[in-house]
Tab-separated table of C-alpha atoms in Angstrom:
chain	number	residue	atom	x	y	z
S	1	UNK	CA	56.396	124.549	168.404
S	2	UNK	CA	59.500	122.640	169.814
S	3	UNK	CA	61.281	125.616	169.383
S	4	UNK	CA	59.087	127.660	171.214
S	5	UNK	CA	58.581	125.195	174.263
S	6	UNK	CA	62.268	124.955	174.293
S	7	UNK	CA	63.053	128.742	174.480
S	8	UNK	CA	61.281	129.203	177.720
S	9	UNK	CA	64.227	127.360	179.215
S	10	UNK	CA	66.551	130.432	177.631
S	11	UNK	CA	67.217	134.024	179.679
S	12	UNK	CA	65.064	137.019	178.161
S	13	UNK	CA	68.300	137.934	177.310
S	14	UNK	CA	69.163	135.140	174.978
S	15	UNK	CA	65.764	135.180	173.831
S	16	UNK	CA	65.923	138.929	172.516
S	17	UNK	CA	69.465	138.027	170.965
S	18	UNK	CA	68.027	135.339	168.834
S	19	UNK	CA	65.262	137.155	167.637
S	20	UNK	CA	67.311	140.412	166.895
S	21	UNK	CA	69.356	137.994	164.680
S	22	UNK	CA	66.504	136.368	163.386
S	23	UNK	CA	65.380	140.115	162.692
S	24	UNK	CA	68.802	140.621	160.813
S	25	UNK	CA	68.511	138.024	158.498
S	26	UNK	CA	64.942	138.444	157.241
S	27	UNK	CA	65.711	142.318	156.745
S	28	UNK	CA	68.623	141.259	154.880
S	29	UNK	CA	66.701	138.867	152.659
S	30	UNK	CA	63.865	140.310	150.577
S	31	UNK	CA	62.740	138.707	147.456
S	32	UNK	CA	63.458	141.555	145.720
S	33	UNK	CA	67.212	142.108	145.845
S	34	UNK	CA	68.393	139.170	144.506
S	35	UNK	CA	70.013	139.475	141.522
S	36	UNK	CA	70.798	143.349	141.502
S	37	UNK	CA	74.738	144.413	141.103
S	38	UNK	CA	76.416	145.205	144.200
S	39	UNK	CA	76.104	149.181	143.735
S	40	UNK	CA	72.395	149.098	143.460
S	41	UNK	CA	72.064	148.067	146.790
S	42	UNK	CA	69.867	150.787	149.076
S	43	UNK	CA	71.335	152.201	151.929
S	44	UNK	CA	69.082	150.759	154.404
S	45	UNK	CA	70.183	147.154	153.309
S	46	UNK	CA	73.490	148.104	153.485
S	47	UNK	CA	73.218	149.767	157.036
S	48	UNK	CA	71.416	146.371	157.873
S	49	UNK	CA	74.722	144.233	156.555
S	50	UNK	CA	76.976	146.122	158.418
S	51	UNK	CA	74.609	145.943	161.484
S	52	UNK	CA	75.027	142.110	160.989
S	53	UNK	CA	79.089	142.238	160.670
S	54	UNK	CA	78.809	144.430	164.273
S	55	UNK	CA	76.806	142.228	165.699
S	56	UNK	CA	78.699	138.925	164.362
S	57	UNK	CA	81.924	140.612	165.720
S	58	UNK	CA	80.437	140.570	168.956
S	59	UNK	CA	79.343	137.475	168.854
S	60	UNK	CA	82.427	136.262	167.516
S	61	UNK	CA	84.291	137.787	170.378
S	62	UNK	CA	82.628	136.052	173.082
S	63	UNK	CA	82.556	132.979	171.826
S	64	UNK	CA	86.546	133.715	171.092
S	65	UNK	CA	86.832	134.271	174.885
S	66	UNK	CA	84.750	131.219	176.115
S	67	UNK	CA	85.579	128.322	174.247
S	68	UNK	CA	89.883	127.970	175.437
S	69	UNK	CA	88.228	127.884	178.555
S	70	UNK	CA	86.005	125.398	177.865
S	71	UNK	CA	88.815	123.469	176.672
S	72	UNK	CA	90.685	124.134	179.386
S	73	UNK	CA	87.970	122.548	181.369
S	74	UNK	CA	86.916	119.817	178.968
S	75	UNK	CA	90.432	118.133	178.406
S	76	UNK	CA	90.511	117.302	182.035
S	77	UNK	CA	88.324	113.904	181.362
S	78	UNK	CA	85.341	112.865	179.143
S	79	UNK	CA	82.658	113.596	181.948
S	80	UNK	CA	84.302	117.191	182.570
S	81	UNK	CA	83.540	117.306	178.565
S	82	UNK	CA	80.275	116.373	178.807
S	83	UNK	CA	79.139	119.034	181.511
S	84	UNK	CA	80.796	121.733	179.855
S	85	UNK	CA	79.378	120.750	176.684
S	86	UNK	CA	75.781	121.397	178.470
S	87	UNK	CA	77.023	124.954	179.515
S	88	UNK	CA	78.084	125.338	176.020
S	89	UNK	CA	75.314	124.043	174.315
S	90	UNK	CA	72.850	126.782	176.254
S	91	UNK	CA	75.243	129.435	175.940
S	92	UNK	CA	75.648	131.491	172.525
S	93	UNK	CA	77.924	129.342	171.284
S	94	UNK	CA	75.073	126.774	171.033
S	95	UNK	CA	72.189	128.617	170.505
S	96	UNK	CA	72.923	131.719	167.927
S	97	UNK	CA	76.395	130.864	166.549
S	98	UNK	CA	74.862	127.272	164.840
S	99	UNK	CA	71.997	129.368	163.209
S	100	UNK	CA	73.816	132.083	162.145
S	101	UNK	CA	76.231	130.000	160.543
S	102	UNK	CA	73.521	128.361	158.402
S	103	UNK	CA	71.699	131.692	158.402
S	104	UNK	CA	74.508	133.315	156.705
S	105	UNK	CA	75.281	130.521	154.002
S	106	UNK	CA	71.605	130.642	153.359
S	107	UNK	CA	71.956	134.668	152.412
S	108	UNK	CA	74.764	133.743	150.676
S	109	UNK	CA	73.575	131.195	148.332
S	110	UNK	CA	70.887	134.034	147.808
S	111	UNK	CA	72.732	137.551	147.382
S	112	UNK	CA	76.788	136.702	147.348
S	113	UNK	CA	77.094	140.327	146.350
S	114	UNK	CA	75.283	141.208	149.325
S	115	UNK	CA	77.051	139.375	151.954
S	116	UNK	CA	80.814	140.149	150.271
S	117	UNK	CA	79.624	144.203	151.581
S	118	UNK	CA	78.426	143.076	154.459
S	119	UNK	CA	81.850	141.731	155.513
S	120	UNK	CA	80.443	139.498	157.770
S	121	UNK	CA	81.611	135.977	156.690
S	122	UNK	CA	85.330	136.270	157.505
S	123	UNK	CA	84.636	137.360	160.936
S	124	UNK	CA	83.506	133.531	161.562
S	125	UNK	CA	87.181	132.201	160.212
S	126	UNK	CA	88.628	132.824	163.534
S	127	UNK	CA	85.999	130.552	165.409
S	128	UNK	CA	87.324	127.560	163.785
S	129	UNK	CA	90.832	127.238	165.578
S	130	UNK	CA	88.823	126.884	168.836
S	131	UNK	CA	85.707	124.815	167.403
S	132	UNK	CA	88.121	122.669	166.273
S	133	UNK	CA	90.156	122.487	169.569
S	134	UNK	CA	87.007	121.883	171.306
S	135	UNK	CA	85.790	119.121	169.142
S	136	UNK	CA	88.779	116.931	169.333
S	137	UNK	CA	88.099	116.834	173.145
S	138	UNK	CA	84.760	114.612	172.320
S	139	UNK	CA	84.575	110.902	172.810
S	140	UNK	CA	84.482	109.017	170.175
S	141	UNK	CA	86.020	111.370	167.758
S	142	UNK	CA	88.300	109.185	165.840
S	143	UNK	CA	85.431	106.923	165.066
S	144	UNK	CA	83.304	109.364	164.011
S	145	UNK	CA	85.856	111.265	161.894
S	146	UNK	CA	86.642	107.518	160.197
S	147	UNK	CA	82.992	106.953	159.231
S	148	UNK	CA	82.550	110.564	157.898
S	149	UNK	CA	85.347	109.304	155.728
S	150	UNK	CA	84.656	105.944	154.785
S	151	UNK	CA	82.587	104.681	151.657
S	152	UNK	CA	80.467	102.474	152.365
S	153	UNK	CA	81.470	98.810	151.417
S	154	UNK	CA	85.275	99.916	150.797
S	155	UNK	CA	87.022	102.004	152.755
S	156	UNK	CA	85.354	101.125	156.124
S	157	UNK	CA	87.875	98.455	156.808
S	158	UNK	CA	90.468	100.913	156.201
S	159	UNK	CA	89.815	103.016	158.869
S	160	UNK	CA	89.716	100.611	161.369
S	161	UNK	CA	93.535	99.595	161.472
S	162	UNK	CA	92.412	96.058	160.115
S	163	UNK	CA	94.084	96.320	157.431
S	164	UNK	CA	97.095	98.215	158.249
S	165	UNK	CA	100.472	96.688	157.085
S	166	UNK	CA	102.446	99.007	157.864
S	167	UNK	CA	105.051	96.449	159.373
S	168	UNK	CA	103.792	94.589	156.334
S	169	UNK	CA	105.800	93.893	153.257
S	170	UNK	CA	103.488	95.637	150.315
S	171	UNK	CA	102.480	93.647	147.473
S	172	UNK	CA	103.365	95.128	143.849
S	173	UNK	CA	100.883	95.075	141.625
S	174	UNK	CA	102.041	95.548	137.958
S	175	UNK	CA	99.726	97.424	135.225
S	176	UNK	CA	99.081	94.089	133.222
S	177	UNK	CA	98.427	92.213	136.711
S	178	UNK	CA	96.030	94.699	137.383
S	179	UNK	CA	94.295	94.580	133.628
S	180	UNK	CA	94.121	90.640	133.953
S	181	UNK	CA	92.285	90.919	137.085
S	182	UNK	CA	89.760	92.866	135.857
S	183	UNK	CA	89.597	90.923	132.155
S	184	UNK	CA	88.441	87.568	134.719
S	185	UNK	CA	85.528	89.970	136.373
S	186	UNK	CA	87.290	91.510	139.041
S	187	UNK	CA	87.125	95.649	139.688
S	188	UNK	CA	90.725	97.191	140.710
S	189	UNK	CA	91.285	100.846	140.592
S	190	UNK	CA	94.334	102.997	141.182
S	191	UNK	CA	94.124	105.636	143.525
S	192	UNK	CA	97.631	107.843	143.791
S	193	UNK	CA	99.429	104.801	143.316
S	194	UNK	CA	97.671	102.347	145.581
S	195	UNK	CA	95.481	99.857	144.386
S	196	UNK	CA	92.050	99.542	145.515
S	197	UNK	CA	89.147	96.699	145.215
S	198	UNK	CA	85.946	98.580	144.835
S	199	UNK	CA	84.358	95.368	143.647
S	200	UNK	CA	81.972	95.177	146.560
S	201	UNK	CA	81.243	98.869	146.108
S	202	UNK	CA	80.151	98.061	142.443
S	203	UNK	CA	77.194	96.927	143.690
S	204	UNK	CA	75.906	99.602	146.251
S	205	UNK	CA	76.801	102.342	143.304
S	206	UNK	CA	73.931	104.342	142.055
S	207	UNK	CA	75.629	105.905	139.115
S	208	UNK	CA	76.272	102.492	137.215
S	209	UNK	CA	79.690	100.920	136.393
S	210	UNK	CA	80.878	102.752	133.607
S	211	UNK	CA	81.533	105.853	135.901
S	212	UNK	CA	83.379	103.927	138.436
């Protein structure tokens, strides 16, 4: 019902786009295909695939011509970034590239064969050069990127420059100092070469000590 409340503040235009897509992907994903081999496929679900490749090459092609200039527009400071991300966010980019994107991996988790014909999937490839262009433009990004990355308990620290010693001289840590340390209790791993203390991790761990 959100949706629908919200879609009255679309164009007809954008409206009929995102149902036509919507249309696409429910033609494309009856109950009874999965599982067949890719030359049983009926002609009408096939016409329907490459229906969806023309119409996610169009798609593709527009966003492809909008978001440099968003960029363009965005780099200039962070509250030029937020009002184009507004524009953005009601455009197409915003509205039928995010669930077509989840659309698609949906159909493919479902019918692979189907979606290899449809040749639809590589078409998105080129969007992520400018998504990604785009993105790093947004406040906040290094943080965000660092706690996508961190574990919890570990490497959050890690991330923040705190413990950085790069003008630091590093500590060797021999293989027997390492095996005493963890004879008294304590929990060192090796990573490529670095040593890490996941001891405080040990505890937050749901799948039990023996797999760390």
């Amino acid at each position: 019902m959100e949706q629908e409340l919200y879609s009255k503040e679309r164009s007809a235009s954008l409206d009929l786009l995102l149902r036509f897509q919507r249309l696409l992907v429910s033609k494309l994903y009856p109950a009874d295909c999965v599982g067949q081999v890719p030359n049983a496929y009926s002609p009408d679900l096939l016409g329907v695939g490459s229906l969806l490749k023309k119409y996610t090459a169009l798609l593709c092609t527009h966003i492809s011509d909008i978001l440099p200039v968003a960029t363009s527009i965005a780099c200039t400071s962070h509250r030029h970034f937020a009002e184009v991300s507004c524009v953005v966010d009601g455009d197409l980019t915003g509205i039928l590239l995010p669930e077509l994107v989840v659309s698609i991996v949906l159909l493919l988790s479902k019918n692979a064969g189907l979606m290899q014909e449809a040749g639809a999937i590589p078409l998105l490839a080129g969007l992520l050069e400018h998504l990604d262009r785009f993105n790093h433009l947004a406040p906040g990004k290094e943080r965000d990127d660092n706690e996508d990355l961190a574990w919890p308990g570990i490497m959050g620290s890690f991330f923040t420059g705190q413990s950085c010693r790069s003008n630091e001289e590093v500590t060797l840590i021999r293989k027997a100092d390492l095996e005493n340390h963890n004879k008294d209790g304590g929990f060192w791993t090796v990573i490529d070469g670095k040593v890490y203390d996941i001891k405080d991790f040990q505890t937050q761990s749901l799948t039990g000590s023996s797999i760390l």
